[in-house]
Short mmCIF file of C-alpha atoms in Angstrom, two decimals:
data_model
loop_
_atom_site.label_atom_id
_atom_site.label_comp_id
_atom_site.label_asym_id
_atom_site.label_seq_id
_atom_site.Cartn_x
_atom_site.Cartn_y
_atom_site.Cartn_z
CA MET A 30 -0.18 23.37 -21.06
CA SER A 31 3.26 22.17 -22.51
CA LEU A 32 4.88 25.21 -20.81
CA ILE A 33 3.50 24.41 -17.48
CA ARG A 34 4.61 20.63 -17.89
CA GLU A 35 8.17 21.67 -18.66
CA GLU A 36 8.08 24.01 -15.78
CA ILE A 37 7.02 21.46 -13.52
CA TRP A 38 9.40 18.87 -14.80
CA GLN A 39 12.16 21.54 -14.24
CA ASN A 40 11.15 22.92 -10.90
CA ALA A 41 10.79 19.09 -9.53
CA HIS A 42 14.19 18.59 -10.27
CA LEU A 43 15.51 21.75 -8.88
CA MET A 44 14.09 20.93 -5.77
CA GLN A 45 15.51 17.49 -5.70
CA PRO A 46 18.03 18.26 -2.87
CA TRP A 47 15.07 19.39 -0.65
CA LEU A 48 13.36 16.12 -1.55
CA LYS A 49 16.11 13.99 -0.46
CA GLU A 50 16.70 15.81 2.80
CA ILE A 51 12.88 15.04 3.61
CA ARG A 52 12.93 11.72 2.45
CA ARG A 53 16.07 10.39 4.39
CA ASP A 54 14.51 12.27 7.83
CA PHE A 55 11.62 9.90 7.11
CA HIS A 56 13.89 6.90 6.43
CA GLN A 57 15.87 7.08 9.67
CA HIS A 58 12.77 7.85 12.00
CA PRO A 59 10.25 4.91 10.74
CA GLU A 60 7.17 4.56 12.83
CA LEU A 61 4.53 1.48 12.59
CA GLY A 62 0.97 2.04 11.90
CA LEU A 63 -0.99 4.35 13.82
CA GLU A 64 2.06 5.27 15.58
CA GLU A 65 3.33 7.98 13.36
CA TYR A 66 3.45 10.66 15.54
CA ARG A 67 6.94 11.97 14.69
CA THR A 68 6.00 11.32 11.09
CA ARG A 69 2.72 13.25 11.31
CA ASP A 70 4.52 16.63 12.99
CA GLN A 71 7.24 16.64 10.55
CA ILE A 72 4.39 16.76 8.14
CA ILE A 73 2.71 19.34 9.60
CA GLY A 74 5.80 21.27 9.76
CA TYR A 75 6.48 21.23 6.01
CA LEU A 76 3.04 21.92 5.42
CA GLU A 77 3.17 25.07 7.46
CA GLN A 78 6.42 26.47 5.82
CA LEU A 79 4.48 26.17 2.43
CA HIS A 80 1.47 28.20 3.87
CA ILE A 81 -0.73 25.22 3.21
CA PRO A 82 -3.87 24.78 5.77
CA TYR A 83 -3.94 21.13 7.08
CA GLN A 84 -6.24 19.36 9.76
CA VAL A 85 -5.12 16.00 11.57
CA VAL A 86 -7.31 12.95 11.25
CA ALA A 87 -7.37 9.48 12.49
CA ASP A 88 -4.96 10.71 15.12
CA THR A 89 -1.54 10.24 13.26
CA GLY A 90 -3.09 11.46 9.54
CA VAL A 91 -2.95 14.63 8.07
CA VAL A 92 -5.11 16.31 5.36
CA GLY A 93 -3.72 19.42 3.52
CA LEU A 94 -5.75 21.56 1.11
CA ILE A 95 -4.47 23.61 -1.66
CA THR A 96 -7.30 26.05 -2.77
CA GLY A 97 -6.91 27.36 -6.58
CA SER A 98 -8.19 31.12 -7.56
CA LYS A 99 -11.20 29.67 -9.23
CA PRO A 100 -13.94 27.41 -8.13
CA GLY A 101 -13.91 23.66 -9.63
CA LYS A 102 -13.38 20.10 -8.88
CA THR A 103 -11.77 18.62 -6.29
CA VAL A 104 -8.51 16.28 -6.83
CA ALA A 105 -6.94 13.96 -3.85
CA LEU A 106 -3.25 13.29 -3.83
CA ARG A 107 -2.07 10.10 -1.44
CA GLY A 108 1.00 9.11 0.41
CA ASP A 109 0.94 6.58 3.00
CA MET A 110 3.04 6.70 6.05
CA ASP A 111 3.60 3.95 8.03
CA ALA A 112 6.80 1.83 8.26
CA LEU A 113 7.38 -2.12 8.68
CA PRO A 114 8.86 -4.20 11.82
CA ILE A 115 12.05 -5.05 9.55
CA THR A 116 15.33 -4.51 11.01
CA GLU A 117 17.72 -2.78 8.13
CA GLU A 118 20.57 -4.05 6.72
CA ASN A 119 21.42 -1.42 4.48
CA ASP A 120 24.94 0.38 5.49
CA LEU A 121 23.84 4.01 4.90
CA PRO A 122 24.45 7.13 6.71
CA TYR A 123 20.70 7.74 6.84
CA ARG A 124 19.71 4.06 7.89
CA SER A 125 17.12 3.57 10.51
CA ARG A 126 17.53 4.64 13.87
CA ASN A 127 14.56 2.87 15.10
CA GLU A 128 15.80 -0.71 15.65
CA GLY A 129 13.57 -3.26 14.06
CA LYS A 130 11.54 -0.74 12.25
CA MET A 131 12.22 0.17 8.36
CA HIS A 132 10.99 1.98 5.66
CA ALA A 133 10.89 -0.98 3.58
CA CYS A 134 8.22 -0.75 1.60
CA GLY A 135 9.15 2.96 0.14
CA HIS A 136 6.42 4.96 2.15
CA ASP A 137 9.21 7.43 3.29
CA ALA A 138 9.54 8.05 -0.49
CA HIS A 139 5.46 8.25 -0.93
CA MET A 140 5.07 11.08 1.77
CA THR A 141 8.00 13.06 0.08
CA VAL A 142 6.55 12.65 -3.31
CA LEU A 143 3.36 14.19 -1.81
CA LEU A 144 5.13 17.06 -0.29
CA GLY A 145 7.05 17.68 -3.53
CA ALA A 146 3.67 17.63 -5.60
CA ALA A 147 2.19 19.85 -3.03
CA ARG A 148 5.06 22.42 -3.07
CA LEU A 149 5.05 22.44 -6.80
CA LEU A 150 0.99 22.85 -6.65
CA GLN A 151 0.99 25.58 -3.96
CA GLU A 152 3.43 27.42 -6.29
CA ARG A 153 0.76 27.46 -9.18
CA LYS A 154 -2.68 27.77 -7.18
CA ASP A 155 -3.29 30.85 -8.98
CA GLN A 156 -3.37 28.27 -12.23
CA LEU A 157 -5.86 25.91 -10.39
CA ALA A 158 -9.42 26.00 -10.93
CA GLY A 159 -10.70 23.83 -7.87
CA GLN A 160 -9.04 22.01 -4.78
CA VAL A 161 -6.35 19.61 -4.00
CA LYS A 162 -6.48 17.42 -1.11
CA LEU A 163 -3.12 16.03 0.14
CA LEU A 164 -3.79 12.99 2.03
CA PHE A 165 -0.93 11.87 4.17
CA GLN A 166 -2.45 8.50 5.38
CA PRO A 167 -1.30 6.14 8.04
CA ALA A 168 -1.29 2.50 8.70
CA GLU A 169 -1.68 1.20 5.11
CA GLU A 170 0.33 -1.72 6.20
CA THR A 171 -1.61 -2.80 8.93
CA VAL A 172 -5.42 -1.89 9.70
CA GLY A 173 -6.00 -0.12 6.51
CA GLY A 174 -5.64 3.76 7.60
CA ALA A 175 -7.36 4.57 4.46
CA LYS A 176 -10.90 3.00 5.86
CA LEU A 177 -10.07 5.54 9.10
CA MET A 178 -9.66 8.53 6.97
CA ILE A 179 -12.63 7.79 4.85
CA GLU A 180 -14.57 7.51 7.99
CA ALA A 181 -13.00 10.67 9.15
CA GLY A 182 -14.73 12.53 6.15
CA VAL A 183 -11.63 13.25 4.17
CA LEU A 184 -13.53 12.63 0.74
CA ASP A 185 -15.81 15.28 1.79
CA ASN A 186 -16.28 19.28 2.49
CA PRO A 187 -15.18 19.59 -0.39
CA ARG A 188 -16.08 16.32 -1.72
CA VAL A 189 -13.01 14.64 -3.73
CA ASP A 190 -14.05 14.00 -7.59
CA ALA A 191 -10.65 11.81 -8.31
CA ALA A 192 -7.85 10.59 -6.61
CA PHE A 193 -4.22 9.63 -7.62
CA GLY A 194 -1.78 7.36 -5.56
CA LEU A 195 1.37 5.64 -6.39
CA HIS A 196 3.66 3.04 -5.06
CA VAL A 197 7.50 2.73 -5.79
CA LEU A 198 8.62 -0.30 -7.61
CA PRO A 199 12.10 -1.84 -7.35
CA ASP A 200 11.22 -4.11 -10.34
CA LEU A 201 10.83 -1.22 -12.65
CA PRO A 202 13.68 1.02 -13.91
CA ILE A 203 14.14 4.42 -12.78
CA GLY A 204 12.38 6.70 -15.13
CA GLN A 205 9.62 4.61 -16.02
CA ILE A 206 6.00 3.92 -14.72
CA SER A 207 3.35 1.41 -14.93
CA VAL A 208 -0.16 1.46 -15.20
CA THR A 209 -3.00 -1.13 -14.98
CA TYR A 210 -6.59 -0.92 -16.21
CA GLY A 211 -9.18 -2.41 -14.30
CA GLN A 212 -8.22 -4.81 -11.54
CA VAL A 213 -4.71 -3.65 -9.72
CA ASN A 214 -4.52 -5.97 -6.59
CA ALA A 215 -6.30 -8.63 -4.64
CA ALA A 216 -8.61 -8.51 -1.91
CA SER A 217 -7.37 -10.19 1.31
CA ASP A 218 -8.75 -12.11 4.60
CA THR A 219 -6.83 -13.57 7.87
CA LEU A 220 -7.52 -16.73 8.67
CA HIS A 221 -7.56 -17.74 12.44
CA LEU A 222 -7.55 -21.85 13.03
CA THR A 223 -7.65 -23.32 16.32
CA ILE A 224 -7.48 -27.01 16.23
CA ARG A 225 -8.42 -28.98 19.81
CA GLY A 226 -7.86 -32.64 20.61
CA GLU A 227 -7.27 -33.73 23.82
CA LYS A 228 -3.80 -33.91 25.82
CA GLY A 229 -2.24 -37.04 26.68
CA HIS A 230 0.96 -39.16 27.35
CA GLY A 231 3.23 -39.33 24.29
CA ALA A 232 3.73 -42.83 24.99
CA TYR A 233 0.02 -43.68 24.89
CA PRO A 234 -1.40 -41.87 22.02
CA HIS A 235 -4.86 -43.91 21.68
CA LEU A 236 -5.68 -42.35 24.90
CA GLY A 237 -5.52 -38.78 23.77
CA ARG A 238 -6.33 -37.01 20.37
CA ASP A 239 -3.32 -35.72 18.92
CA ALA A 240 -3.88 -31.88 17.68
CA ILE A 241 -1.08 -31.75 15.76
CA VAL A 242 -1.83 -34.69 13.65
CA ILE A 243 -5.24 -33.32 13.23
CA ALA A 244 -4.02 -30.00 12.25
CA ALA A 245 -1.50 -31.21 9.90
CA GLN A 246 -4.31 -33.21 8.07
CA VAL A 247 -6.27 -29.96 8.08
CA VAL A 248 -3.28 -28.03 6.40
CA MET A 249 -3.27 -30.61 3.64
CA ALA A 250 -6.70 -30.84 3.14
CA LEU A 251 -7.08 -26.91 2.65
CA GLN A 252 -4.38 -26.80 0.09
CA THR A 253 -7.00 -28.84 -2.11
CA ILE A 254 -9.41 -25.82 -1.87
CA VAL A 255 -7.36 -23.88 -4.24
CA SER A 256 -6.23 -26.80 -6.19
CA ARG A 257 -9.48 -28.84 -6.58
CA ASN A 258 -12.24 -26.21 -5.70
CA VAL A 259 -11.63 -22.85 -7.69
CA ASP A 260 -11.97 -22.91 -11.28
CA PRO A 261 -8.06 -22.99 -12.64
CA ARG A 262 -9.30 -19.63 -14.77
CA GLN A 263 -9.76 -17.80 -11.57
CA SER A 264 -6.99 -16.73 -8.99
CA ALA A 265 -6.81 -17.74 -5.23
CA VAL A 266 -3.95 -18.23 -2.78
CA LEU A 267 -4.32 -19.66 0.48
CA SER A 268 -1.12 -19.33 2.81
CA LEU A 269 -0.69 -20.60 6.23
CA GLY A 270 2.27 -18.55 7.56
CA VAL A 271 2.02 -19.35 11.58
CA ILE A 272 1.42 -22.68 13.31
CA GLU A 273 1.67 -22.97 17.30
CA GLY A 274 1.08 -25.75 19.60
CA GLY A 275 2.18 -28.61 21.98
CA ALA A 276 3.92 -28.04 25.47
CA GLN A 277 6.52 -30.88 25.77
CA HIS A 278 7.94 -33.52 23.25
CA ASN A 279 6.48 -36.22 25.35
CA ILE A 280 2.99 -34.68 25.67
CA ILE A 281 0.27 -35.16 23.18
CA ALA A 282 -0.83 -31.53 21.99
CA GLY A 283 -4.41 -30.57 23.19
CA GLU A 284 -4.37 -27.35 20.76
CA VAL A 285 -2.81 -26.00 17.72
CA ARG A 286 -3.22 -22.44 16.43
CA LEU A 287 -2.65 -21.65 12.95
CA THR A 288 -2.75 -17.93 11.15
CA GLY A 289 -2.75 -17.64 7.41
CA THR A 290 -3.61 -15.22 4.50
CA ILE A 291 -6.26 -15.59 1.89
CA ARG A 292 -5.90 -13.56 -1.43
CA THR A 293 -8.54 -13.51 -4.37
CA LEU A 294 -9.54 -11.81 -7.14
CA ASP A 295 -13.18 -12.29 -7.76
CA ALA A 296 -16.01 -11.63 -5.17
CA GLN A 297 -17.82 -14.59 -5.69
CA VAL A 298 -14.36 -16.79 -5.62
CA ARG A 299 -13.50 -14.75 -2.12
CA GLN A 300 -17.00 -15.63 -0.66
CA PHE A 301 -16.66 -19.40 -1.90
CA VAL A 302 -13.12 -19.94 -0.34
CA LYS A 303 -14.12 -18.72 3.00
CA GLU A 304 -17.02 -21.04 3.05
CA ARG A 305 -15.13 -23.95 1.91
CA ILE A 306 -12.28 -23.15 4.35
CA VAL A 307 -14.93 -23.47 7.47
CA GLU A 308 -16.38 -26.48 5.81
CA VAL A 309 -13.19 -28.38 4.97
CA ALA A 310 -11.29 -27.58 8.37
CA THR A 311 -14.51 -28.43 10.45
CA LEU A 312 -15.40 -31.74 9.00
CA THR A 313 -11.34 -32.80 8.81
CA ALA A 314 -11.03 -32.27 12.28
CA ARG A 315 -14.05 -34.07 13.45
CA SER A 316 -13.03 -36.91 11.29
CA LEU A 317 -10.16 -37.52 13.17
CA GLY A 318 -12.08 -36.77 16.68
CA GLY A 319 -10.93 -33.23 17.21
CA GLU A 320 -12.42 -29.85 16.83
CA ALA A 321 -11.97 -26.83 14.60
CA ASP A 322 -12.60 -23.28 15.31
CA VAL A 323 -12.06 -21.21 12.15
CA ARG A 324 -12.34 -17.42 12.45
CA ILE A 325 -11.91 -15.37 9.19
CA GLU A 326 -11.20 -11.76 9.69
CA GLU A 327 -12.07 -9.56 6.67
CA GLY A 328 -9.06 -7.60 5.36
CA TYR A 329 -8.74 -5.34 2.21
CA THR A 330 -10.75 -5.21 -0.89
CA SER A 331 -9.76 -5.58 -4.09
CA LEU A 332 -8.10 -2.32 -5.65
CA ILE A 333 -9.76 -1.42 -9.08
CA ASN A 334 -8.83 1.36 -10.96
CA ASP A 335 -10.92 3.76 -12.88
CA ASP A 336 -10.48 3.53 -16.61
CA ALA A 337 -10.52 7.38 -17.72
CA SER A 338 -8.06 8.05 -14.52
CA VAL A 339 -5.80 5.46 -15.84
CA ASP A 340 -6.03 7.39 -19.45
CA LEU A 341 -5.09 10.45 -17.34
CA VAL A 342 -1.96 9.19 -16.03
CA LYS A 343 -0.86 7.12 -19.11
CA GLN A 344 -1.38 10.44 -21.25
CA CYS A 345 1.07 12.45 -18.66
CA GLY A 346 3.51 10.17 -18.31
CA ALA A 347 3.80 9.90 -21.83
CA GLN A 348 4.16 13.58 -22.13
CA MET A 349 6.65 13.96 -19.28
CA LEU A 350 8.64 10.49 -19.77
CA GLY A 351 7.95 9.60 -23.29
CA ALA A 352 5.51 6.70 -24.31
CA GLU A 353 8.40 4.20 -24.62
CA ASN A 354 8.03 4.35 -20.53
CA VAL A 355 4.82 4.04 -19.68
CA ILE A 356 4.40 0.25 -19.27
CA ILE A 357 0.80 -1.17 -19.60
CA GLU A 358 0.58 -4.09 -16.73
CA ARG A 359 -1.95 -6.60 -17.91
CA VAL A 360 -2.01 -9.31 -14.95
CA PRO A 361 -3.21 -7.64 -11.47
CA SER A 362 -0.89 -8.53 -8.20
CA MET A 363 -1.97 -10.88 -5.55
CA GLY A 364 -0.43 -8.57 -3.31
CA VAL A 365 -2.89 -6.00 -1.41
CA GLU A 366 -3.13 -2.06 -1.28
CA ASP A 367 -5.79 -0.11 1.14
CA PHE A 368 -5.84 2.79 -1.74
CA ALA A 369 -8.38 0.47 -2.64
CA PHE A 370 -10.83 1.93 -0.29
CA PHE A 371 -10.36 5.39 -1.77
CA ALA A 372 -10.87 3.67 -5.08
CA GLU A 373 -14.73 2.09 -3.78
CA GLN A 374 -15.70 5.60 -3.04
CA VAL A 375 -14.32 7.86 -5.91
CA PRO A 376 -12.89 7.58 -9.58
CA ALA A 377 -8.98 6.59 -9.21
CA ALA A 378 -5.92 5.62 -10.44
CA PHE A 379 -2.99 3.85 -8.97
CA TYR A 380 0.04 3.28 -10.65
CA GLY A 381 3.96 2.22 -10.20
CA LEU A 382 6.85 4.50 -10.09
CA GLY A 383 10.41 3.10 -10.87
CA CYS A 384 12.84 3.00 -8.57
CA ARG A 385 15.35 0.49 -9.44
CA ASN A 386 19.06 1.21 -10.89
CA GLU A 387 21.15 -2.33 -11.05
CA GLN A 388 24.61 -0.20 -11.54
CA GLN A 389 23.80 1.09 -8.13
CA GLY A 390 22.81 -2.36 -6.54
CA ILE A 391 19.43 -1.16 -6.00
CA ILE A 392 17.75 -4.26 -6.92
CA TYR A 393 15.87 -5.66 -3.64
CA PRO A 394 12.17 -6.25 -3.60
CA LEU A 395 9.78 -4.53 -1.35
CA HIS A 396 9.68 -5.68 2.14
CA HIS A 397 13.22 -6.77 1.93
CA PRO A 398 15.67 -5.53 4.87
CA ARG A 399 18.28 -4.30 1.96
CA PHE A 400 15.30 -2.24 -0.10
CA GLN A 401 16.53 0.84 -1.42
CA ILE A 402 15.29 3.31 -4.02
CA ASP A 403 17.02 5.65 -6.41
CA GLU A 404 16.28 8.92 -5.33
CA ARG A 405 15.99 10.40 -8.43
CA CYS A 406 12.27 8.92 -8.38
CA LEU A 407 11.31 11.40 -6.08
CA ALA A 408 11.37 14.35 -8.33
CA ILE A 409 9.88 12.40 -10.90
CA GLY A 410 6.93 11.23 -8.90
CA ALA A 411 6.40 14.94 -7.43
CA ALA A 412 6.36 16.25 -10.99
CA LEU A 413 4.04 13.41 -12.35
CA GLN A 414 1.42 14.07 -9.09
CA ALA A 415 1.44 17.72 -9.62
CA TYR A 416 0.81 17.03 -13.43
CA HIS A 417 -2.19 14.73 -12.70
CA ALA A 418 -3.91 17.14 -10.40
CA LEU A 419 -3.54 20.07 -12.79
CA THR A 420 -4.72 18.18 -15.95
CA PHE A 421 -7.67 16.79 -14.02
CA LEU A 422 -8.74 20.15 -12.75
CA ARG A 423 -8.09 22.02 -16.28
CA SER A 424 -9.96 19.06 -17.78
CA ALA A 425 -12.70 19.46 -15.56
CA ASP A 426 -12.87 23.16 -15.68
CA GLN A 427 -13.13 22.92 -19.60
CA ARG A 428 -16.05 20.70 -19.64
CA PRO A 429 -19.03 22.41 -20.74
#
């Protein structure tokens, strides 16, 4: 296996120019969730060049299948496809050509890494005992394209036995990966809150019921849920990001609309916080003569890694990069990731791929208009993903 590992590592770096070309093309043509039609067609073109059969799922998603020379288990590798509604501020020859859209979360790199892994595995399919599914997934940033793909049956025919995904991390230096046992990311829900009062003349506030004042009280009351109702040993976040209301400076507002996000790590805390939001908002508004209409839209579930799958990533990372370059994360992120839906269905591991290079000024965080990656991470990620698939299938083949 060590010889195969060395060949994968060397070949991944030999195809670095190809990987850079692919990634820069994706970067120049970002598309938002469920709009990834050009991206989909580019991926199809690359798979056809590699002679890998594929099918289109969920309209803009693509699933490729590499079949080994012997029967065996099936492993899935995932790369998300969509971009963000951000105007890029990088002065690069391959900066985004789609104004107001940018691959500021590194999904251009994720797709490229998956194509690189596909090429490495396709070249070695005679060494495979089983199948590798290549999941090019849309809409990670919006509606949770992983759910759409699962509903389309991507985990079946053949049934997936394990899945591996990654995310580039700009706070992790190039050449390192991070792994997390158990919980990796929070669950999310979106809060839609409408406060209703009664319009009136600004000079005679006693004749109306000011929805802005009521909303201000509701906002402050909601902040006590995390600080005073949730066990301090648990984690929860309630952030209100949008507030809209009123028509003119001298008119008492009759309605105010607020939108926010709820993030939790524990399922019971998640349910409690949602119930408490409804109670606090409703009763606070009522106490001031108004009404509160609360709607909570369920978002992503919490991402929980499978320990055995993390062990495999940790082992492969140590063999390829050195044990000192495999960082164990102890604290889950309050961010969300829809790979969680795959991890709910099959044993899975999601890990971080370092892309930071301070000397080159590659220091900006995800979702920043100046986010960038050290492109050497493309070959590293491709080699690791290919090696994870080979290692899983080989270990499964050797089990009695």
